[in-house]
mmCIF file of C-alpha atoms and ligand atoms in Angstrom:
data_model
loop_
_atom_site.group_PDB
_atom_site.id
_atom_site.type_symbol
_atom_site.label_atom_id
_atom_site.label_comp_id
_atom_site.label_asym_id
_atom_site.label_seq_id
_atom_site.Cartn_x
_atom_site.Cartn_y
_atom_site.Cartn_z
ATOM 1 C CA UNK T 1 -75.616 -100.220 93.300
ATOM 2 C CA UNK T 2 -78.422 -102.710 93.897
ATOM 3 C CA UNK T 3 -80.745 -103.194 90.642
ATOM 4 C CA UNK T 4 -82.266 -99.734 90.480
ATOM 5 C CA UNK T 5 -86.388 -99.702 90.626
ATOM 6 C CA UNK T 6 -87.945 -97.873 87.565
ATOM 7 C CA UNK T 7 -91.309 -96.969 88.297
ATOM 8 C CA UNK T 8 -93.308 -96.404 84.400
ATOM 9 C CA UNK T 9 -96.741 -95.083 84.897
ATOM 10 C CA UNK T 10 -97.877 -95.628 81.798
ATOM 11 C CA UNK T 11 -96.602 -98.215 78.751
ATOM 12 C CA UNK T 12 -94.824 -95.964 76.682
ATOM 13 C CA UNK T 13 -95.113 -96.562 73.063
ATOM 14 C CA UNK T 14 -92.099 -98.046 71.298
ATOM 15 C CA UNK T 15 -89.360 -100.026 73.629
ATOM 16 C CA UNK T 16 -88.956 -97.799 75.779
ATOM 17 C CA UNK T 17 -90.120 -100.165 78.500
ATOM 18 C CA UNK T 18 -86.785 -102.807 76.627
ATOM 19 C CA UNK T 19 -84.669 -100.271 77.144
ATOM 20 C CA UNK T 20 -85.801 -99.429 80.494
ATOM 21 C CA UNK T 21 -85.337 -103.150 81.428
ATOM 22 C CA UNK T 22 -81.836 -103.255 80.900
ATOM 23 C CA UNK T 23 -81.498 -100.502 83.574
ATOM 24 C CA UNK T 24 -83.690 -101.660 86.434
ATOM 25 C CA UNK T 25 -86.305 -103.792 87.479
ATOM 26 C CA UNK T 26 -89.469 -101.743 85.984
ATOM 27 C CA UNK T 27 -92.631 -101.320 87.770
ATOM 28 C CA UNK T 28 -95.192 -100.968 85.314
ATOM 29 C CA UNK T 29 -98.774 -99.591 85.664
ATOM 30 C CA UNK T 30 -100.937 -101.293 83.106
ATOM 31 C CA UNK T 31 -104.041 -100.410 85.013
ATOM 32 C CA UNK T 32 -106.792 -98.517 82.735
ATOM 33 C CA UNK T 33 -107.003 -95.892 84.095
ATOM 34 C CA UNK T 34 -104.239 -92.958 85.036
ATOM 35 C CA UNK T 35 -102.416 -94.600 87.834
ATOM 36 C CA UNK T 36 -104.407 -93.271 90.680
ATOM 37 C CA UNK T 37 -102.311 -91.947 93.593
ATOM 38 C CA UNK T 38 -102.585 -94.146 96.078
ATOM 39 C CA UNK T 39 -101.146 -96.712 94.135
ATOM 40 C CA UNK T 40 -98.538 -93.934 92.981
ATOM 41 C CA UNK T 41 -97.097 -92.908 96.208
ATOM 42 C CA UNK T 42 -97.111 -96.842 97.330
ATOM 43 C CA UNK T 43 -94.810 -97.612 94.699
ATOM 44 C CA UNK T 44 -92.960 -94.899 94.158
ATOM 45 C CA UNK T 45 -91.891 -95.392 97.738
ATOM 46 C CA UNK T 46 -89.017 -97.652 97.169
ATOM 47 C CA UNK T 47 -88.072 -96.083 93.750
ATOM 48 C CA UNK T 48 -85.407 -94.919 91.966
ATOM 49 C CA UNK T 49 -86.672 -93.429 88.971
ATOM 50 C CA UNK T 50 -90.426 -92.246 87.879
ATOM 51 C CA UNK T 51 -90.857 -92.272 84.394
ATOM 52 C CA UNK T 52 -93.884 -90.254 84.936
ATOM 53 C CA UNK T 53 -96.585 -88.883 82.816
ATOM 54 C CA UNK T 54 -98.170 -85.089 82.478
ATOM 55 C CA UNK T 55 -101.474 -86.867 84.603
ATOM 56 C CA UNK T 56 -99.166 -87.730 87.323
ATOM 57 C CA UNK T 57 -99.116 -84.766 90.082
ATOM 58 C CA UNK T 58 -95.123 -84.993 91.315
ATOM 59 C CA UNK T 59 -94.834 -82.717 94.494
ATOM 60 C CA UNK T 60 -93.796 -82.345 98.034
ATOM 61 C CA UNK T 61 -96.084 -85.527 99.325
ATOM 62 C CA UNK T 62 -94.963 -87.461 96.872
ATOM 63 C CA UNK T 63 -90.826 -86.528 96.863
ATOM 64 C CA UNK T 64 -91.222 -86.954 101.293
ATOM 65 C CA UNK T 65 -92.659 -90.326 100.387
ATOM 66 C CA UNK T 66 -89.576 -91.472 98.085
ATOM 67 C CA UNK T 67 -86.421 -90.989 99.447
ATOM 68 C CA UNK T 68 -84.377 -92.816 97.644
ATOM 69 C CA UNK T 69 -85.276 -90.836 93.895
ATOM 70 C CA UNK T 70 -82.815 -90.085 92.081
ATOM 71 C CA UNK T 71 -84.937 -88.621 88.701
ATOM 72 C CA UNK T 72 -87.865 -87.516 87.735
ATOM 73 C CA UNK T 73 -88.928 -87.989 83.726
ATOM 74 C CA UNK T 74 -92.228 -86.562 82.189
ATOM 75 C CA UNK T 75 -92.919 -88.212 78.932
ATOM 76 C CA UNK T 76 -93.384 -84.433 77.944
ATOM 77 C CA UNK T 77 -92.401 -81.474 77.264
ATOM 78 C CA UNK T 78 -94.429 -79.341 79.878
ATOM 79 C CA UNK T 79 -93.764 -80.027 83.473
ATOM 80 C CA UNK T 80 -96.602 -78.139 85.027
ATOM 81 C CA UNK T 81 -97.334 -81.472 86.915
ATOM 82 C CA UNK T 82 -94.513 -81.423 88.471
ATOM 83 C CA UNK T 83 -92.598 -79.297 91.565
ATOM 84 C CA UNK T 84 -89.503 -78.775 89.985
ATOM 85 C CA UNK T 85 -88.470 -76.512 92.651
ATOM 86 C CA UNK T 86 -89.138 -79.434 95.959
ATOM 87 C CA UNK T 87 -87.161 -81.842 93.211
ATOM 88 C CA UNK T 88 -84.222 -79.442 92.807
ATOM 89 C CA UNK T 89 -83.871 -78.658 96.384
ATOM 90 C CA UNK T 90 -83.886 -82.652 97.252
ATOM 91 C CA UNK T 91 -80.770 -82.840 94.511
ATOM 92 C CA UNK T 92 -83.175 -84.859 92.004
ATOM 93 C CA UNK T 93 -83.135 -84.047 87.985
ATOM 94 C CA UNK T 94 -85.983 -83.492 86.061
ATOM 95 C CA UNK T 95 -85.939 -84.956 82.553
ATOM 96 C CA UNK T 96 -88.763 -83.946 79.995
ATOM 97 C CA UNK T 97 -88.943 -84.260 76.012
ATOM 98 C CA UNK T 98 -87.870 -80.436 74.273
ATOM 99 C CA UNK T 99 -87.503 -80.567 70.647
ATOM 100 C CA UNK T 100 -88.500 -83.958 69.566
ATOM 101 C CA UNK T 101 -92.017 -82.801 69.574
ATOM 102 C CA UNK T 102 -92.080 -79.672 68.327
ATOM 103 C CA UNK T 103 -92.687 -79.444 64.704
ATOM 104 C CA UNK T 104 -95.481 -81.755 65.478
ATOM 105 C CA UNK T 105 -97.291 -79.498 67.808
ATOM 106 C CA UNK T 106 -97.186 -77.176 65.501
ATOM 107 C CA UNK T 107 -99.396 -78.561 62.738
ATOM 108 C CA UNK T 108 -101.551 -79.321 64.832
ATOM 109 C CA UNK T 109 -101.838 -75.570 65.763
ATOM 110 C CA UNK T 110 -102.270 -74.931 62.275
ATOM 111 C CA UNK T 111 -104.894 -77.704 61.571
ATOM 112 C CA UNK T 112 -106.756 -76.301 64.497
ATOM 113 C CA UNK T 113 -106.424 -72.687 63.187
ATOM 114 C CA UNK T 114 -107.650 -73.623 60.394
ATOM 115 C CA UNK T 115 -110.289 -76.163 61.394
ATOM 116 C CA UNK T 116 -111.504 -74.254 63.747
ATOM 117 C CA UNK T 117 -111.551 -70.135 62.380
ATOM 118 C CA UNK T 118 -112.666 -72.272 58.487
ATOM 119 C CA UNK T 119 -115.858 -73.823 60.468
ATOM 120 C CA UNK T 120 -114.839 -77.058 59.595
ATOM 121 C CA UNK T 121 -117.173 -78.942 61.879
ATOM 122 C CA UNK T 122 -120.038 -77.190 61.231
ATOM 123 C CA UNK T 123 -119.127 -78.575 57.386
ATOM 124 C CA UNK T 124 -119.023 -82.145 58.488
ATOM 125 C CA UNK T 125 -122.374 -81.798 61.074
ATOM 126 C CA UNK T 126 -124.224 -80.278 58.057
ATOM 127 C CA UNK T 127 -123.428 -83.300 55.780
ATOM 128 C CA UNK T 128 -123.720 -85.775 58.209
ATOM 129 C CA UNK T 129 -126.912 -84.226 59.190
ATOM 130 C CA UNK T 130 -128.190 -84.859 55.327
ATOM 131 C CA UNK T 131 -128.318 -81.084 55.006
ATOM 132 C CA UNK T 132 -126.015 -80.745 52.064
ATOM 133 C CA UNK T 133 -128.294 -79.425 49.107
ATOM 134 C CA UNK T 134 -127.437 -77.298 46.096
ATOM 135 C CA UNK T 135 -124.237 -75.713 46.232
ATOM 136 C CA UNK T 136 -124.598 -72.479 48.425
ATOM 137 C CA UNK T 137 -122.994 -69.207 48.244
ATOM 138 C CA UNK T 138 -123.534 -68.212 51.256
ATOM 139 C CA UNK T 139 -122.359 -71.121 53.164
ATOM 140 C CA UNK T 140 -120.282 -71.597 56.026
ATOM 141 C CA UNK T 141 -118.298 -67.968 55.792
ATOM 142 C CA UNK T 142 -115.510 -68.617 57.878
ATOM 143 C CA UNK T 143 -112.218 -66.193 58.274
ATOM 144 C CA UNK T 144 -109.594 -66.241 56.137
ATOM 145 C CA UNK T 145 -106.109 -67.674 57.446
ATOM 146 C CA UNK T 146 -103.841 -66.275 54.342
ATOM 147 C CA UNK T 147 -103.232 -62.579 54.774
ATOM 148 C CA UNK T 148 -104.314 -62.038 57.917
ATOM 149 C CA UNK T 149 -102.124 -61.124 61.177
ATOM 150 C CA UNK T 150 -101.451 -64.398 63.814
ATOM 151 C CA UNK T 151 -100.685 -63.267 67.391
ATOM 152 C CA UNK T 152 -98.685 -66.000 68.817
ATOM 153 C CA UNK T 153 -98.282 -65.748 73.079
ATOM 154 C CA UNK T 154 -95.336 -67.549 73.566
ATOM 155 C CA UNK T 155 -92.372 -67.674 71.216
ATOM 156 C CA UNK T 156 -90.802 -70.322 72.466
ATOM 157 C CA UNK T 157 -89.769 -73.881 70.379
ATOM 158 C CA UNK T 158 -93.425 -74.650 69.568
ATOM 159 C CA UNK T 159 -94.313 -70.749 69.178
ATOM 160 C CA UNK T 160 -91.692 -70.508 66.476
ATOM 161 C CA UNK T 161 -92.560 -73.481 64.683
ATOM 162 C CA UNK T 162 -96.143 -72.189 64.844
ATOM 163 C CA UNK T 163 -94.648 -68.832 62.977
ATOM 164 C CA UNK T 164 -92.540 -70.050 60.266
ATOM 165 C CA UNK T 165 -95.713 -72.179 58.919
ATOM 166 C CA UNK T 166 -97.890 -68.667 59.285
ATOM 167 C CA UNK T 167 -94.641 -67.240 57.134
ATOM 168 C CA UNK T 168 -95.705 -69.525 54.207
ATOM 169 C CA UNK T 169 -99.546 -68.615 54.335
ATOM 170 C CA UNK T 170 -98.301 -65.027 54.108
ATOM 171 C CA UNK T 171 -99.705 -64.231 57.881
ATOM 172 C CA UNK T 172 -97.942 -61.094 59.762
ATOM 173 C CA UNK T 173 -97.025 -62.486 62.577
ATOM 174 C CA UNK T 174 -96.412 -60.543 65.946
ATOM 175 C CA UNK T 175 -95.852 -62.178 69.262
ATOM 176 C CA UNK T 176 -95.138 -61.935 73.140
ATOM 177 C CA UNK T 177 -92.643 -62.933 75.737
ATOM 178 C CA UNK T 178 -91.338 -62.192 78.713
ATOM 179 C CA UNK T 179 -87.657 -61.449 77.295
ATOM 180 C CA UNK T 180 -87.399 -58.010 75.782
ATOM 181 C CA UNK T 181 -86.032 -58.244 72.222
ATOM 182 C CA UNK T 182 -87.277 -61.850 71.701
ATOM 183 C CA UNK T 183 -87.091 -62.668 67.717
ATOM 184 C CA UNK T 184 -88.132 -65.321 65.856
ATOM 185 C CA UNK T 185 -84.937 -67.034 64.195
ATOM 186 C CA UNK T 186 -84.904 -65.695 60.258
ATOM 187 C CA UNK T 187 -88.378 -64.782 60.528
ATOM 188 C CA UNK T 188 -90.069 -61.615 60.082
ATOM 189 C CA UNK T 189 -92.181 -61.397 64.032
ATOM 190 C CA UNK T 190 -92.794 -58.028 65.803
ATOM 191 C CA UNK T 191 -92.959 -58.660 69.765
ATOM 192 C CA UNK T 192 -95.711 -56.555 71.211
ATOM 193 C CA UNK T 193 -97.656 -56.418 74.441
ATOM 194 C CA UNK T 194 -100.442 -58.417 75.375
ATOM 195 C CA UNK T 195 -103.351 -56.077 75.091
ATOM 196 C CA UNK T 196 -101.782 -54.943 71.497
ATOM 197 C CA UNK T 197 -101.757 -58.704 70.937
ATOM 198 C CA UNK T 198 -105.258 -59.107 71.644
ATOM 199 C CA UNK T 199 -106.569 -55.835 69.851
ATOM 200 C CA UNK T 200 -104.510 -56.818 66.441
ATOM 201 C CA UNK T 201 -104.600 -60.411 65.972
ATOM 202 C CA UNK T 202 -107.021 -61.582 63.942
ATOM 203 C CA UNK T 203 -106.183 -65.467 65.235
ATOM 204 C CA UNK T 204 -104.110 -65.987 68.806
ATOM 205 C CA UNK T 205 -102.336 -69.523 68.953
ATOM 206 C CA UNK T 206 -101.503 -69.862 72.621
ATOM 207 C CA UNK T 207 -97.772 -71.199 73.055
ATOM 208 C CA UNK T 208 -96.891 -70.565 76.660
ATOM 209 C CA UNK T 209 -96.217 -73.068 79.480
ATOM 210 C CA UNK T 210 -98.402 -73.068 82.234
ATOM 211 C CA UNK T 211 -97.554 -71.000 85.646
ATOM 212 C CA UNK T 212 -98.926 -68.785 88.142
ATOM 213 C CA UNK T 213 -98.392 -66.473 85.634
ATOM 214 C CA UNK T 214 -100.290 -67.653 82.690
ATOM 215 C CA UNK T 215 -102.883 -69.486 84.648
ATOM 216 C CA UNK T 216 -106.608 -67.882 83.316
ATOM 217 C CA UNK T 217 -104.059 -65.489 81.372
ATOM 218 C CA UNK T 218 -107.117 -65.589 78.452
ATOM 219 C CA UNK T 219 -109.865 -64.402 81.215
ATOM 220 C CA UNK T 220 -112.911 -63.060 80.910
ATOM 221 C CA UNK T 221 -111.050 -59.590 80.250
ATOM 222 C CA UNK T 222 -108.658 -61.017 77.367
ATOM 223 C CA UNK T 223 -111.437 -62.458 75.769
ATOM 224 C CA UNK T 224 -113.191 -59.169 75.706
ATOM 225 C CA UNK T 225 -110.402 -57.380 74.191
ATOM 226 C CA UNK T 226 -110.124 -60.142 71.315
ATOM 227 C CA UNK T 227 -111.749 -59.215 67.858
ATOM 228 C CA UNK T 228 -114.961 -60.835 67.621
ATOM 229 C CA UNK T 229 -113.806 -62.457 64.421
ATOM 230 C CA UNK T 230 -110.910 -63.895 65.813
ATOM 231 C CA UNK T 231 -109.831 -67.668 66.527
ATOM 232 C CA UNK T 232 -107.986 -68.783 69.851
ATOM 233 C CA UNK T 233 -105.960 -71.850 69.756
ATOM 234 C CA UNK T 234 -104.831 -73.614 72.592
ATOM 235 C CA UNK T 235 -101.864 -76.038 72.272
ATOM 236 C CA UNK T 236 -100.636 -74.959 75.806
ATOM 237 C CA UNK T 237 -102.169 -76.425 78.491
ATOM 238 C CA UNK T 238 -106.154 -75.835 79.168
ATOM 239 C CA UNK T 239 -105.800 -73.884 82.483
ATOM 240 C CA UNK T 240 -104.274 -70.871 80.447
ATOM 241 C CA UNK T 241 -107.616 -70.250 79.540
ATOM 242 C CA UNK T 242 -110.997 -69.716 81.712
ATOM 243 C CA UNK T 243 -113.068 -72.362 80.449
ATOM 244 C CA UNK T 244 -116.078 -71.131 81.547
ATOM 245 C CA UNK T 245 -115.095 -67.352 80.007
ATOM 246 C CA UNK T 246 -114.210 -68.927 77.259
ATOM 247 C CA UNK T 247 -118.055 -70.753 76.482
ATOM 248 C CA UNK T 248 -119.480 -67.530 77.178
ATOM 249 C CA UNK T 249 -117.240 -65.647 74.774
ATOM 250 C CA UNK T 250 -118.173 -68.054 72.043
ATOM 251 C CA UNK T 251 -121.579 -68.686 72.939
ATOM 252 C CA UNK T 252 -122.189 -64.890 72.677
ATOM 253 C CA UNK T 253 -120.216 -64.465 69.621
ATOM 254 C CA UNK T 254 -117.552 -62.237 71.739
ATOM 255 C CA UNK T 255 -114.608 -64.118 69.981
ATOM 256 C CA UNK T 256 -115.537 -65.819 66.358
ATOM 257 C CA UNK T 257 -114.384 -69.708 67.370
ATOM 258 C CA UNK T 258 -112.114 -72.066 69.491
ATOM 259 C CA UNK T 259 -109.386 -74.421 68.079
ATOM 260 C CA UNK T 260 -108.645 -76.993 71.722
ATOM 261 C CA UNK T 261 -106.063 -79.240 71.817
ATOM 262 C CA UNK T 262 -106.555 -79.182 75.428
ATOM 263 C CA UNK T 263 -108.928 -78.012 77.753
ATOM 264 C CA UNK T 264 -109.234 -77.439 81.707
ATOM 265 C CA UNK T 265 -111.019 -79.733 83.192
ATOM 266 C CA UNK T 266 -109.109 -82.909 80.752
ATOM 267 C CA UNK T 267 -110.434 -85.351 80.123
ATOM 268 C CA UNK T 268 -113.476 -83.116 79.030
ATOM 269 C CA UNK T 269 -117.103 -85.000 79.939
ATOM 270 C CA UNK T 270 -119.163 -85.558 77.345
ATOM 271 C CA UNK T 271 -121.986 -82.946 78.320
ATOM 272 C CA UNK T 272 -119.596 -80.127 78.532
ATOM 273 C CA UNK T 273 -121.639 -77.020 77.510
ATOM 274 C CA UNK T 274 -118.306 -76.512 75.012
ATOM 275 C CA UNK T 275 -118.936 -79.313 73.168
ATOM 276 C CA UNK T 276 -122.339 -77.919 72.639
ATOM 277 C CA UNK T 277 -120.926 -74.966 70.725
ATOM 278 C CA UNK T 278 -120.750 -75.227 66.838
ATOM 279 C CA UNK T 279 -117.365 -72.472 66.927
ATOM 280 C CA UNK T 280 -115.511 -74.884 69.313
ATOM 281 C CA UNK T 281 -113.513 -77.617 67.493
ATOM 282 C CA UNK T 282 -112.368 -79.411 70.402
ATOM 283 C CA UNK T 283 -109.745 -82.402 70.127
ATOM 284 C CA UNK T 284 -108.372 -84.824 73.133
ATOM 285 C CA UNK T 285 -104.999 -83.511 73.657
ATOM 286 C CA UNK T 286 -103.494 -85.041 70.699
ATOM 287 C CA UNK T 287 -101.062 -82.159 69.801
ATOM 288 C CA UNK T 288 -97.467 -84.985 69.284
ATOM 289 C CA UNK T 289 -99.802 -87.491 68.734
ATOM 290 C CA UNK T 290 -98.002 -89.280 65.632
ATOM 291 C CA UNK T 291 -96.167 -92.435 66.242
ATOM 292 C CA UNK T 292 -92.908 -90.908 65.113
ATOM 293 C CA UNK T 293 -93.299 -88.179 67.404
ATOM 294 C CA UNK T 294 -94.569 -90.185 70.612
ATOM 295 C CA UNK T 295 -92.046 -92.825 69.983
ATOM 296 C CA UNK T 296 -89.163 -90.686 69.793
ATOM 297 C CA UNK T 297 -90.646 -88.953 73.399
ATOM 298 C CA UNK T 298 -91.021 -92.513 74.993
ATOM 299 C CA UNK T 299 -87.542 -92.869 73.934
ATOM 300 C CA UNK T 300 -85.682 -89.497 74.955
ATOM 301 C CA UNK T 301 -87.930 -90.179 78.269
ATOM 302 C CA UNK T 302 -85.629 -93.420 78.833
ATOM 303 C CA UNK T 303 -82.843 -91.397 77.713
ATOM 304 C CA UNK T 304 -83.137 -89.263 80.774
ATOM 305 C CA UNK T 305 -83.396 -92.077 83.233
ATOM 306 C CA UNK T 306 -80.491 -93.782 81.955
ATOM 307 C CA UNK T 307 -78.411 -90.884 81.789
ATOM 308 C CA UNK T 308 -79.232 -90.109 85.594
ATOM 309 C CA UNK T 309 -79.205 -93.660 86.523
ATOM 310 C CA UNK T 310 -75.091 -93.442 85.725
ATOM 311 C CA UNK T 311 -74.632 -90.381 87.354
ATOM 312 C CA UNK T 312 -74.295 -88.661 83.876
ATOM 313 C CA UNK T 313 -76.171 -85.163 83.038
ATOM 314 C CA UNK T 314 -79.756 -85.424 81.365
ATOM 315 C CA UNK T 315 -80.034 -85.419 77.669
ATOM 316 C CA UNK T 316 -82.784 -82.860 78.371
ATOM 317 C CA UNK T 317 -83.268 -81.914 81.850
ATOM 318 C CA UNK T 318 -85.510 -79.383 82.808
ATOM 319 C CA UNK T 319 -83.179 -78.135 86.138
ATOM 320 C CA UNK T 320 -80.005 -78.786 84.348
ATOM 321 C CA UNK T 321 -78.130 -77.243 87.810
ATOM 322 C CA UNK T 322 -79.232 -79.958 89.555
ATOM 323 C CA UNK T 323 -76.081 -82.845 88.768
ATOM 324 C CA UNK T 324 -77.125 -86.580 89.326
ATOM 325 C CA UNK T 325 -75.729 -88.003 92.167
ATOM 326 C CA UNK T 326 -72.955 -90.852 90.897
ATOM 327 C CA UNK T 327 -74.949 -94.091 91.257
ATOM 328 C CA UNK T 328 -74.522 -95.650 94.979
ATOM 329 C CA UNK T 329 -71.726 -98.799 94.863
HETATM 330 P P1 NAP C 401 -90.586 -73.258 75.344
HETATM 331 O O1 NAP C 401 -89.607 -73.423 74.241
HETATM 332 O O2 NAP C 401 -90.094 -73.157 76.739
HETATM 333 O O3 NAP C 401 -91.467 -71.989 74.981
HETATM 334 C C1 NAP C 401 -92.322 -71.355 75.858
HETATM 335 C C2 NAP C 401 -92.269 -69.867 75.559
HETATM 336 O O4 NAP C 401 -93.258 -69.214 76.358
HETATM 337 C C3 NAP C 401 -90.928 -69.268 75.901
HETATM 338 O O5 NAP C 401 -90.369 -68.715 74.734
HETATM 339 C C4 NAP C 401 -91.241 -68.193 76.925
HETATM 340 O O6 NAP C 401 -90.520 -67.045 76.571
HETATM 341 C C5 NAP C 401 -92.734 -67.969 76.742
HETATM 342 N N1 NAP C 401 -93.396 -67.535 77.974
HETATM 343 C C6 NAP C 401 -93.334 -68.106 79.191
HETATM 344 N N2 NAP C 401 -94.114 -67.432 80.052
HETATM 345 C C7 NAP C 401 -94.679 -66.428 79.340
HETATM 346 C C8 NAP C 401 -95.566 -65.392 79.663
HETATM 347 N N3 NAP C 401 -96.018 -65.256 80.910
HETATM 348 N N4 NAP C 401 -95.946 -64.535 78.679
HETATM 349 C C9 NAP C 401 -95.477 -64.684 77.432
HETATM 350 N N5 NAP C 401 -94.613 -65.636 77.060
HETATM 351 C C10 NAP C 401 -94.218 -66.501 78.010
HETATM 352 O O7 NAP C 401 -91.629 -74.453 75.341
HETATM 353 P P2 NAP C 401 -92.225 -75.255 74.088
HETATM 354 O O8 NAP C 401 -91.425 -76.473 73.848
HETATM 355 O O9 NAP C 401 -92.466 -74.309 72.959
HETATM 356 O O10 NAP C 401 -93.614 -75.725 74.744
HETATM 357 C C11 NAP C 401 -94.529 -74.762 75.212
HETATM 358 C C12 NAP C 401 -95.648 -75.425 75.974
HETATM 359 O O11 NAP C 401 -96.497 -76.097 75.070
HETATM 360 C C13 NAP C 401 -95.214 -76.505 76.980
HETATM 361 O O12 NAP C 401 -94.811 -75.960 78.202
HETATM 362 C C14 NAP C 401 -96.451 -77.361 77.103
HETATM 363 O O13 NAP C 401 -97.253 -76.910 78.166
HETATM 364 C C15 NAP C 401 -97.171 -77.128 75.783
HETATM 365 N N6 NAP C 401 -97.164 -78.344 74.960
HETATM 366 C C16 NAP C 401 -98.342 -78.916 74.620
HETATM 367 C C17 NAP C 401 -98.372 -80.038 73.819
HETATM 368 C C18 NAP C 401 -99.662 -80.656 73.392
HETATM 369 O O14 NAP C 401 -99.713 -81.863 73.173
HETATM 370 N N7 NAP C 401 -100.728 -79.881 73.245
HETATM 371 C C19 NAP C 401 -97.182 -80.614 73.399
HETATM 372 C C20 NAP C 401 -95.988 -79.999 73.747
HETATM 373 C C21 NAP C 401 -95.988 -78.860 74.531
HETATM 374 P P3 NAP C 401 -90.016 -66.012 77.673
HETATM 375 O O15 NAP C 401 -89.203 -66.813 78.637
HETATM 376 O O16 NAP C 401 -89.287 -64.974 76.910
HETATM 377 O O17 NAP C 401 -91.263 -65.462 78.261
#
């Protein structure tokens, strides 16, 4: 096979871009900015693998544009940017990063829980603001976290993580899923509907991976049926939510606060009318961002290329029926 063209949207932490050197000639975006798509379907036009990013939008125009593909890899774990269905029908794999990521994720669903349902920055505002005076009874009430029942939409990796942490602060946890009869391994989780979930949880961690299906799945209407004490947490991806629902829900006190990891539109600007709320504890999408963690997805993202690249199966492929093809002579 002639050298094989890697195009790398992004400098992945670590030496990942080393490793991807010794398999191909790499074609590296180093611009500022997200790669912006013109620039994208130029280059990925003569490419044999796209070590892509979950900014990068991988569909039909882009696939027609690249015929000579032979895998797709999202430095991440959700693949919601990218047509897995117009890749498997072309024969191309889809790599992403399960696993190494998910314990990580996790805390930062519990930081957030607790950041955000604890009114931790409306602690920090008030003594930055020089309003911090005698020591107040009254101050701050938030929620408690210990003792109290978690609803988490989503059991999946992340969403079990999420629950054995809630196991050690003594939550109740209860849950949904598709899959009838879903349990949490070794962990005491009662699957319920959605509406239940909303009625009973006093904090919902959302765990799901976005689809048509849970696209504005917390809508106006779920927000509604939330208790007005309780904390959402989003470590999904922002369009499972209704953004705008959601201000109104927390401007009006329907729900009690917000704990983002991401939000819909990302990046956020500045003079969002979210950031204006004092119950909204809003962070840039940093949910695996440790070095550990994004190192060791910079490198399983390689893993994937290099495994397709020789015709082998992915190490973590998100359309494991789709075979690479055995590398052209
Ligand atoms: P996963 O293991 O595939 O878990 C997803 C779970 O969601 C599955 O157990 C699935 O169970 C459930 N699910 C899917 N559709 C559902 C629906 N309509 N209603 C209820 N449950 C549903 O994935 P994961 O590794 O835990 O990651 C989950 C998502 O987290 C990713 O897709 C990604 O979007 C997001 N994520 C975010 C960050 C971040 O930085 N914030 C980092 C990593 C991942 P059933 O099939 O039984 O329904």
């Amino acid at each position: 096979m002639a050298v094989p063209k890697i195009l790398v949207t992004y400098r992945p932490p670590g030496a990942a871009i080393e490793r991807l050197s010794r398999l191909g000639d790499v074609d590296l975006w180093t611009g500022d900015e997200t790669m912006p798509r013109g620039d994208l379907l130029a280059r990925v036009a003569d490419a044999h693998a796209l070590y892509s990013m979950l900014t990068d939008r991988i569909d039909e125009e882009l696939l027609s544009r690249s015929p000579g593909l032979m895998v797709v890899s999202n430095m991440a774990v959700g693949h919601d940017n990218i047509d897995v269905a117009a890749c498997s029908t072309r024969g191309i794999p889809v790599g992403h990063t399960p696993d190494v990521l998910t314990e990580t994720v996790a805390d930062t669903a519990f930081g957030l829980l607790i950041a955000a349902a604890r009114r931790f920055r409306e602690g920090v505002d008030y003594v930055r603001e020089g309003r911090w005076g005698r020591w107040e009874p009254n101050l701050l009430w938030g929620e408690e976290i210990h003792g109290s029942t978690l609803g988490i939409v989503g059991l999946g990796r992340i969403g079990e993580a999420v629950a054995r942490r809630a196991a050690g602060f003594g939550m109740r946890v209860i849950f949904t899923s598709r899959r009838a009869g879903a349990a949490a391994k070794n962990l005491a989780a009662t699957q319920v509907d959605f509406a239940e979930l909303l009625a009973t949880a006093d904090h919902i961690v959302i765990a799901v991976p976005l689809s048509e299906a849970t696209h504005h799945m917390f809508d106006e209407t779920a927000l509604a049926a939330m208790k007005s004490t309780a904390t959402l947490v989003n470590i999904s991806r922002g369009a499972t939510v209704d953004t705008d629902a959601l201000v109104a829900a927390l401007r009006s006190g329907r729900i009690g606060a917000a704990g983002l990891d991401v939000v819909d539109p990302e990046p956020l600007p500045a003079d969002h009318p979210l950031l204006d709320l004092p119950n909204a504890f809003v962070i840039p999408h940093l949910g695996s961002s440790t070095a550990r963690t994004r190192i060791a997805m910079a490198n399983l993202a390689a893993d994937n290329i290099a495994a397709a690249l020789a015709g082998r199966p992915l190490p973590a492929s998100v359309n494991p029926e789709v075979i690479p093809r055995p590398p052209p002579d």
